[in-house]
Coordinates of C-alpha atoms in Angstrom, one line a residue:
M1 CA 45.6 -45.9 -12.0
V2 CA 46.7 -49.2 -13.2
N3 CA 45.8 -51.9 -10.7
R4 CA 49.2 -53.9 -9.9
R5 CA 48.4 -57.2 -8.7
R6 CA 51.2 -58.5 -6.7
F7 CA 52.3 -62.2 -6.7
L8 CA 52.8 -64.1 -3.4
L9 CA 56.6 -64.7 -3.6
S10 CA 58.0 -67.2 -1.4
G11 CA 61.8 -66.7 -2.4
S12 CA 62.0 -70.5 -2.7
A13 CA 61.0 -73.4 -4.7
A14 CA 60.2 -77.1 -3.7
F15 CA 62.7 -78.5 -1.4
G16 CA 61.9 -75.7 0.9
G17 CA 64.0 -74.5 3.7
S18 CA 66.0 -71.4 4.2
L19 CA 67.7 -69.9 1.2
L20 CA 70.6 -68.4 3.2
L21 CA 73.6 -70.5 2.2
K22 CA 76.8 -69.0 3.7
G23 CA 79.8 -69.0 1.5
C24 CA 83.4 -68.2 1.7
R25 CA 84.2 -65.0 -0.1
G26 CA 85.6 -65.9 -3.8
R27 CA 85.3 -69.9 -3.1
S28 CA 84.6 -71.5 -6.2
A29 CA 81.1 -73.1 -6.8
A30 CA 82.9 -76.1 -8.2
I31 CA 84.1 -77.1 -4.5
R32 CA 80.9 -76.5 -2.5
D33 CA 79.5 -79.5 -0.7
P34 CA 77.8 -81.7 -3.4
R35 CA 75.0 -82.3 -0.8
Q36 CA 74.0 -78.6 -0.9
P37 CA 71.4 -77.0 -3.1
I38 CA 72.3 -75.6 -6.5
L39 CA 71.8 -71.9 -6.3
V40 CA 70.2 -69.6 -8.7
G41 CA 71.0 -65.8 -7.7
S42 CA 68.2 -63.6 -8.8
L43 CA 68.4 -59.8 -9.1
L44 CA 64.8 -58.4 -9.6
D45 CA 62.7 -55.6 -8.3
A46 CA 60.1 -56.8 -6.0
T47 CA 59.5 -53.4 -5.2
G48 CA 60.2 -49.9 -6.9
A49 CA 59.3 -48.3 -10.0
V50 CA 59.5 -51.4 -12.3
S51 CA 58.4 -53.9 -9.7
A52 CA 55.1 -55.1 -11.8
V53 CA 57.8 -56.4 -14.3
G54 CA 60.0 -58.0 -11.5
V55 CA 57.1 -59.7 -9.6
Q56 CA 56.2 -61.6 -12.7
M57 CA 59.9 -62.6 -13.5
I58 CA 60.3 -63.8 -10.0
A59 CA 57.2 -65.6 -10.2
A60 CA 58.2 -67.2 -13.6
A61 CA 61.8 -68.2 -12.1
E62 CA 59.8 -70.0 -8.9
L63 CA 57.7 -71.8 -11.4
A64 CA 60.7 -73.0 -13.5
I65 CA 62.7 -74.0 -10.4
A66 CA 59.7 -75.8 -8.9
E67 CA 59.3 -77.8 -12.2
I68 CA 62.8 -78.7 -12.1
N69 CA 62.8 -79.9 -8.5
A70 CA 59.5 -81.9 -9.1
A71 CA 61.4 -83.7 -11.9
G72 CA 64.3 -84.7 -9.5
G73 CA 66.5 -81.5 -9.4
L74 CA 69.8 -81.1 -11.1
L75 CA 72.5 -83.8 -10.9
G76 CA 70.8 -85.2 -7.9
R77 CA 70.4 -82.0 -6.1
P78 CA 67.8 -79.6 -5.4
V79 CA 67.6 -76.1 -6.8
Q80 CA 66.8 -73.1 -4.9
L81 CA 66.3 -69.4 -5.7
K82 CA 68.4 -66.8 -4.0
Q83 CA 66.4 -63.6 -4.6
Y84 CA 67.5 -60.1 -3.7
D85 CA 64.9 -57.2 -4.0
T86 CA 66.8 -54.7 -6.1
Q87 CA 64.0 -51.8 -5.5
S88 CA 64.6 -50.3 -8.9
D89 CA 67.8 -49.0 -7.3
I90 CA 70.9 -49.2 -9.8
Q91 CA 73.3 -49.2 -6.8
K92 CA 71.6 -52.3 -5.2
Y93 CA 72.2 -54.3 -8.5
T94 CA 76.0 -53.9 -8.2
Q95 CA 75.8 -54.6 -4.5
Y96 CA 73.8 -57.7 -4.5
A97 CA 75.6 -59.0 -7.7
Q98 CA 78.9 -59.0 -5.6
Q99 CA 76.9 -60.5 -2.7
L100 CA 75.6 -63.4 -4.7
V101 CA 78.8 -64.2 -6.5
L102 CA 81.3 -63.7 -3.6
Q103 CA 79.2 -64.6 -0.4
D104 CA 76.4 -66.7 -1.4
N105 CA 78.5 -68.3 -4.1
V106 CA 75.7 -69.0 -6.6
D107 CA 76.0 -71.3 -9.4
V108 CA 74.3 -68.8 -11.8
L109 CA 73.1 -65.3 -11.9
I110 CA 69.8 -64.1 -13.5
G111 CA 67.9 -61.0 -13.7
G112 CA 68.1 -57.0 -14.2
I113 CA 65.2 -55.3 -15.7
T114 CA 66.5 -52.2 -17.4
S115 CA 69.6 -51.9 -19.5
A116 CA 70.8 -49.8 -16.8
A117 CA 70.4 -52.5 -14.4
R118 CA 72.1 -55.1 -16.7
E119 CA 75.2 -52.7 -17.0
A120 CA 75.4 -52.3 -13.3
I121 CA 75.5 -56.3 -13.1
R122 CA 77.9 -57.0 -16.0
P123 CA 81.2 -55.5 -14.7
V124 CA 80.7 -57.8 -11.6
V125 CA 80.0 -61.0 -13.8
D126 CA 83.0 -60.2 -16.1
K127 CA 85.2 -59.4 -13.1
Y128 CA 84.6 -62.7 -11.3
K129 CA 84.0 -64.9 -14.5
A130 CA 80.4 -65.9 -13.5
L131 CA 77.6 -67.2 -15.7
Y132 CA 74.7 -64.4 -16.1
F133 CA 71.3 -64.5 -18.0
Y134 CA 69.6 -61.2 -19.0
T135 CA 66.2 -62.0 -20.0
T136 CA 64.1 -58.8 -20.9
N137 CA 63.4 -57.3 -24.3
Y138 CA 66.4 -54.7 -24.8
E139 CA 68.1 -52.5 -27.3
G140 CA 70.3 -55.2 -28.5
G141 CA 73.9 -55.4 -29.5
L142 CA 75.4 -56.9 -26.4
C143 CA 78.4 -59.2 -27.0
D144 CA 79.9 -60.7 -23.6
K145 CA 81.1 -64.3 -23.2
Y146 CA 79.6 -64.6 -19.8
T147 CA 76.1 -63.1 -20.6
F148 CA 73.3 -64.9 -22.4
C149 CA 70.2 -63.0 -23.5
T150 CA 66.8 -64.3 -24.1
G151 CA 64.8 -61.2 -24.5
V152 CA 63.7 -59.8 -27.9
T153 CA 65.8 -57.1 -29.5
P154 CA 65.1 -54.3 -32.2
S155 CA 65.2 -56.9 -35.1
G156 CA 62.3 -58.6 -33.7
Q157 CA 60.4 -55.6 -32.5
I158 CA 61.2 -52.3 -34.3
D159 CA 61.9 -53.9 -37.7
Q160 CA 58.7 -56.1 -37.8
L161 CA 56.6 -53.3 -36.3
L162 CA 58.0 -50.7 -39.1
A163 CA 57.4 -53.2 -41.8
Y164 CA 53.8 -53.5 -40.4
L165 CA 53.1 -50.1 -40.3
S166 CA 54.8 -49.3 -43.8
D167 CA 52.5 -52.0 -45.4
R168 CA 49.2 -51.6 -43.6
F169 CA 49.3 -47.9 -43.2
Q170 CA 51.7 -46.6 -45.7
A171 CA 53.4 -44.7 -43.0
K172 CA 56.3 -42.5 -44.0
T173 CA 57.1 -40.3 -41.0
I174 CA 57.6 -41.4 -37.5
Y175 CA 57.5 -39.7 -34.2
T176 CA 59.7 -41.3 -31.6
L177 CA 59.0 -41.0 -27.9
A178 CA 61.6 -42.7 -25.6
A179 CA 62.7 -43.1 -22.2
D180 CA 66.1 -41.0 -21.4
Y181 CA 68.5 -43.7 -20.7
N182 CA 70.4 -46.1 -22.7
F183 CA 67.3 -48.7 -23.7
G184 CA 65.7 -45.6 -25.0
Q185 CA 68.2 -44.0 -26.7
I186 CA 69.7 -46.8 -28.5
A187 CA 66.3 -48.1 -29.4
A188 CA 65.7 -44.7 -31.2
K189 CA 68.7 -45.0 -33.3
W190 CA 67.5 -48.4 -34.3
T191 CA 63.9 -46.8 -35.1
R192 CA 66.1 -44.6 -37.4
F193 CA 68.0 -47.4 -39.0
Y194 CA 65.0 -49.6 -39.6
G195 CA 63.0 -46.9 -40.5
K196 CA 65.3 -46.2 -43.4
K197 CA 65.2 -49.8 -44.4
H198 CA 61.4 -49.4 -44.8
G199 CA 61.4 -46.0 -46.6
M200 CA 60.4 -44.0 -43.4
E201 CA 61.9 -40.8 -41.7
V202 CA 62.0 -40.1 -38.1
I203 CA 60.8 -36.4 -37.9
Q204 CA 61.1 -36.1 -34.2
E205 CA 62.6 -37.9 -31.1
D206 CA 61.8 -37.1 -27.6
F207 CA 63.7 -38.3 -24.6
I208 CA 61.7 -38.3 -21.3
P209 CA 63.3 -39.0 -17.9
L210 CA 61.6 -41.7 -16.1
Q211 CA 60.0 -39.5 -13.4
I212 CA 58.1 -37.5 -15.8
S213 CA 54.5 -38.1 -16.1
D214 CA 53.2 -35.0 -18.0
F215 CA 53.3 -35.5 -21.7
S216 CA 51.6 -32.4 -22.8
T217 CA 54.7 -31.1 -24.5
S218 CA 55.2 -34.0 -26.7
I219 CA 51.5 -34.5 -27.4
S220 CA 51.3 -30.9 -28.6
K221 CA 54.4 -31.4 -30.9
I222 CA 52.8 -34.6 -32.3
Q223 CA 49.4 -32.7 -33.0
Q224 CA 51.5 -30.0 -35.0
L225 CA 53.9 -32.4 -36.9
K226 CA 51.0 -34.8 -37.8
P227 CA 53.4 -37.9 -38.1
D228 CA 52.0 -41.0 -39.8
A229 CA 53.0 -43.2 -36.9
I230 CA 54.3 -42.9 -33.4
V231 CA 56.9 -45.3 -31.9
T232 CA 57.0 -45.4 -28.2
V233 CA 59.9 -46.8 -26.0
I234 CA 58.4 -45.8 -22.7
V235 CA 59.3 -47.4 -19.4
G236 CA 58.4 -47.0 -15.6
A237 CA 55.0 -46.5 -14.0
N238 CA 54.8 -42.8 -14.4
Q239 CA 55.1 -42.9 -18.2
W240 CA 51.9 -45.3 -18.6
G241 CA 50.0 -42.0 -18.1
F242 CA 50.9 -41.0 -21.7
F243 CA 48.4 -43.5 -23.0
G244 CA 45.5 -41.8 -21.1
Q245 CA 46.8 -38.3 -22.2
W246 CA 47.0 -39.4 -25.8
A247 CA 43.6 -40.9 -25.7
A248 CA 42.1 -37.6 -24.4
T249 CA 43.2 -36.0 -27.7
G250 CA 41.0 -37.9 -29.9
L251 CA 43.7 -39.0 -32.1
Q252 CA 44.2 -42.5 -30.8
S253 CA 42.3 -44.2 -33.7
K254 CA 43.8 -41.7 -36.2
I255 CA 47.5 -42.3 -35.9
P256 CA 48.8 -45.7 -35.4
L257 CA 51.0 -46.3 -32.3
T258 CA 53.3 -48.8 -31.4
C259 CA 55.2 -49.6 -28.0
L260 CA 57.9 -51.9 -27.4
T261 CA 56.8 -52.5 -23.9
Y262 CA 53.2 -52.7 -23.8
N263 CA 52.8 -56.3 -23.7
H264 CA 54.1 -56.1 -19.9
P265 CA 52.2 -56.4 -16.7
Y266 CA 52.0 -52.7 -16.1
V267 CA 48.8 -52.7 -18.0
N268 CA 47.7 -56.3 -18.3
D269 CA 45.0 -56.7 -15.6
H270 CA 42.4 -57.0 -18.4
T271 CA 40.2 -54.2 -16.9
S272 CA 38.5 -52.2 -19.6
K273 CA 40.2 -49.0 -20.5
L274 CA 39.4 -47.2 -23.6
E275 CA 43.1 -45.6 -23.6
W276 CA 44.7 -49.2 -23.9
T277 CA 43.1 -49.6 -27.3
N278 CA 44.6 -49.8 -30.7
I279 CA 48.2 -50.2 -29.3
I280 CA 50.5 -52.3 -31.8
V281 CA 53.2 -54.6 -30.3
A282 CA 55.6 -57.2 -31.5
E283 CA 56.1 -60.0 -29.0
P284 CA 56.9 -63.8 -28.9
F285 CA 54.3 -64.5 -26.1
W286 CA 50.9 -63.3 -25.2
V287 CA 48.1 -65.0 -23.0
E288 CA 45.6 -65.4 -26.1
N289 CA 48.0 -67.2 -28.2
P290 CA 46.2 -70.6 -28.9
A291 CA 49.5 -72.6 -29.5
A292 CA 49.9 -75.5 -27.3
A293 CA 53.2 -74.5 -25.7
S294 CA 51.9 -71.0 -24.8
Q295 CA 48.6 -72.4 -23.2
K296 CA 50.7 -75.1 -21.4
F297 CA 52.8 -72.3 -19.6
L298 CA 49.8 -69.9 -19.1
N299 CA 47.9 -72.9 -17.3
Q300 CA 51.0 -73.9 -15.2
F301 CA 51.5 -70.3 -14.2
R302 CA 48.0 -69.8 -13.1
Q303 CA 47.9 -73.0 -11.2
K304 CA 50.8 -71.8 -9.1
F305 CA 50.0 -68.2 -8.6
G306 CA 46.1 -67.8 -9.4
A307 CA 43.7 -68.0 -12.0
D308 CA 43.5 -64.2 -12.4
K309 CA 47.2 -63.8 -13.4
Y310 CA 48.2 -62.4 -16.9
P311 CA 52.0 -63.4 -17.5
A312 CA 53.5 -61.4 -20.2
S313 CA 56.5 -61.9 -22.5
L314 CA 59.1 -61.3 -19.8
A315 CA 57.8 -64.0 -17.6
A316 CA 58.1 -66.1 -20.6
T317 CA 61.6 -65.1 -21.6
H318 CA 62.7 -65.5 -18.0
Y319 CA 61.2 -68.9 -17.5
T320 CA 62.8 -70.1 -20.6
A321 CA 66.3 -68.9 -19.4
I322 CA 66.3 -71.0 -16.5
K323 CA 65.2 -74.0 -18.4
L324 CA 67.9 -73.7 -21.0
W325 CA 70.5 -73.5 -18.2
A326 CA 68.9 -76.4 -16.4
E327 CA 69.4 -78.3 -19.7
A328 CA 73.0 -77.4 -20.2
V329 CA 73.8 -78.2 -16.6
K330 CA 72.3 -81.7 -17.0
K331 CA 74.1 -82.4 -20.3
A332 CA 77.5 -80.9 -18.9
G333 CA 77.2 -83.1 -15.7
T334 CA 78.3 -80.0 -13.6
T335 CA 77.3 -76.4 -13.0
D336 CA 80.8 -75.2 -13.8
R337 CA 80.6 -71.9 -15.9
A338 CA 83.1 -72.9 -18.5
A339 CA 81.4 -76.2 -19.2
V340 CA 77.8 -75.0 -18.9
T341 CA 78.8 -72.3 -21.4
Q342 CA 80.3 -74.8 -23.9
V343 CA 77.1 -76.7 -24.0
L344 CA 75.0 -73.5 -24.4
E345 CA 77.3 -72.6 -27.4
S346 CA 77.0 -76.0 -28.8
G347 CA 73.5 -75.5 -30.1
L348 CA 71.7 -77.0 -27.3
T349 CA 67.9 -76.6 -27.9
Y350 CA 65.0 -76.3 -25.5
T351 CA 61.8 -77.2 -27.3
T352 CA 58.9 -77.4 -24.8
G353 CA 58.8 -73.8 -23.5
P354 CA 56.2 -71.0 -24.3
L355 CA 58.6 -69.5 -26.8
G356 CA 58.8 -72.7 -28.9
S357 CA 61.9 -74.2 -29.8
V358 CA 64.9 -72.1 -28.9
S359 CA 68.8 -72.2 -28.6
F360 CA 71.5 -69.8 -28.4
D361 CA 73.7 -68.6 -31.4
K362 CA 77.2 -67.4 -31.6
T363 CA 76.3 -63.9 -30.0
H364 CA 74.6 -65.6 -26.9
H365 CA 71.1 -64.6 -28.2
I366 CA 67.9 -66.7 -29.2
A367 CA 66.0 -66.3 -32.2
H368 CA 62.2 -65.7 -31.6
T369 CA 58.9 -66.3 -33.3
I370 CA 57.4 -62.7 -33.4
N371 CA 53.7 -62.0 -33.8
I372 CA 52.2 -58.5 -34.5
L373 CA 49.4 -57.8 -32.0
E374 CA 46.8 -55.0 -31.6
S375 CA 45.3 -54.2 -28.1
T376 CA 41.6 -54.1 -27.4
E377 CA 39.7 -52.2 -25.0
D378 CA 39.8 -55.0 -22.3
Q379 CA 43.6 -55.2 -22.7
A380 CA 43.7 -58.3 -24.7
F381 CA 45.3 -58.9 -28.0
N382 CA 44.1 -59.5 -31.4
Q383 CA 47.1 -61.1 -33.8
V384 CA 47.2 -59.0 -36.9
A385 CA 50.2 -60.2 -38.6
G386 CA 52.6 -63.2 -38.3
P387 CA 53.9 -65.1 -36.8
F388 CA 57.4 -64.5 -38.3
S389 CA 59.6 -67.3 -37.5
N390 CA 63.3 -67.5 -36.5
I391 CA 63.9 -63.9 -36.1
S392 CA 67.4 -63.5 -34.9
A393 CA 69.1 -60.7 -32.9
L394 CA 71.1 -58.8 -35.7
E395 CA 71.9 -55.8 -33.9
D396 CA 75.7 -56.5 -33.7
Q397 CA 75.7 -56.1 -37.3
G398 CA 78.0 -59.1 -37.8
R399 CA 80.5 -57.9 -35.3
C400 CA 79.9 -60.4 -32.5
D401 CA 81.2 -64.0 -32.9
L402 CA 81.7 -65.3 -29.3
I403 CA 82.8 -68.8 -30.7
A404 CA 85.7 -67.2 -32.9
R405 CA 86.5 -64.2 -30.5
P406 CA 85.3 -65.4 -27.0
N407 CA 87.1 -62.5 -25.1
T408 CA 84.8 -59.9 -26.5
S409 CA 82.9 -57.7 -24.0
E410 CA 81.3 -54.8 -25.7
Q411 CA 77.8 -53.6 -26.7
F412 CA 77.5 -52.5 -30.4
T413 CA 75.4 -49.7 -31.4
P414 CA 74.0 -49.1 -35.0
K415 CA 75.9 -48.0 -37.8
I416 CA 73.6 -45.9 -39.6

């Protein structure tokens, strides 16, 4: 079983003290006592099925806020993290989102790991006109004036991975194995869409409930159909059992396998495991990346949380979101949502983080530099293609323009 290291989560950054700031229900953040800290409301799983992701994202938030405070805070005020453990429970995302906005009176909301969690938060955000950052890799297509996304979408992952599979392996047929909720279901549609673009056909799709850990039925079908490549969109602790079961077939080195979520901390403890070998991923950040900005982030992360930590892409995209928001607050001179949004939409660029130079476009997404990586037996990565620069989120297929049509609140799915 994969060793899941836990970070020491203090729940606060520099300036210390209690994070429990009592607010009046519905009171605007703009009229809070200016001597009070600026509050970042966080909804992430410190426990639960996807907590291995959550603890890294919480740690990344703590690091970003500690750095902001070490530089003097924002607008002459300290910044504090108000973190609720959502425990991989969708109901808690809605409950705590309301509490952060209406009672804790936070200045910005950040978090949600799965797409289901995001969609539990977003109605609260839209109803109360809050500012929200969603930072994980996801299925793309979200168009909402209150939401900004820093994670990678299928144009950065599936499109790049299928192009690589076609070029390197001359793959023509694909078997898709996906989690049975909106992330997996929509990502599977994008696999068909981008597969067609690269002359590839999806010959089978299996949608697996998150609680399932026995993949024998799917593996038997893979052995029978003999696809040229496998695309996995697996999520949750139980589903990582697939890799061990797949390795036991002896086909691990014979059929190339890609995964949209492998460079996450479920498996990045760098213990030697044969089943983690030869998995192909597309990511903007990995710890072996020699780029100066990546190594700086890695060193800062390890100095704060320990030399044995292996932050993955979601830590980098979460950290970047907080730094972009902070830059916008400084430029706006206020934490007011409308003013900060206007700055974020103006092309504000954050240049010194682990993702390189990034800014939001008219869809409230950032463009990424994507690298194709292949895992080694010790869970490190070798870069096998790329980098591919300025890969924009294209899943709206030209239908999202929050500058021209700011009242849009929709998630576009692929027109195939």
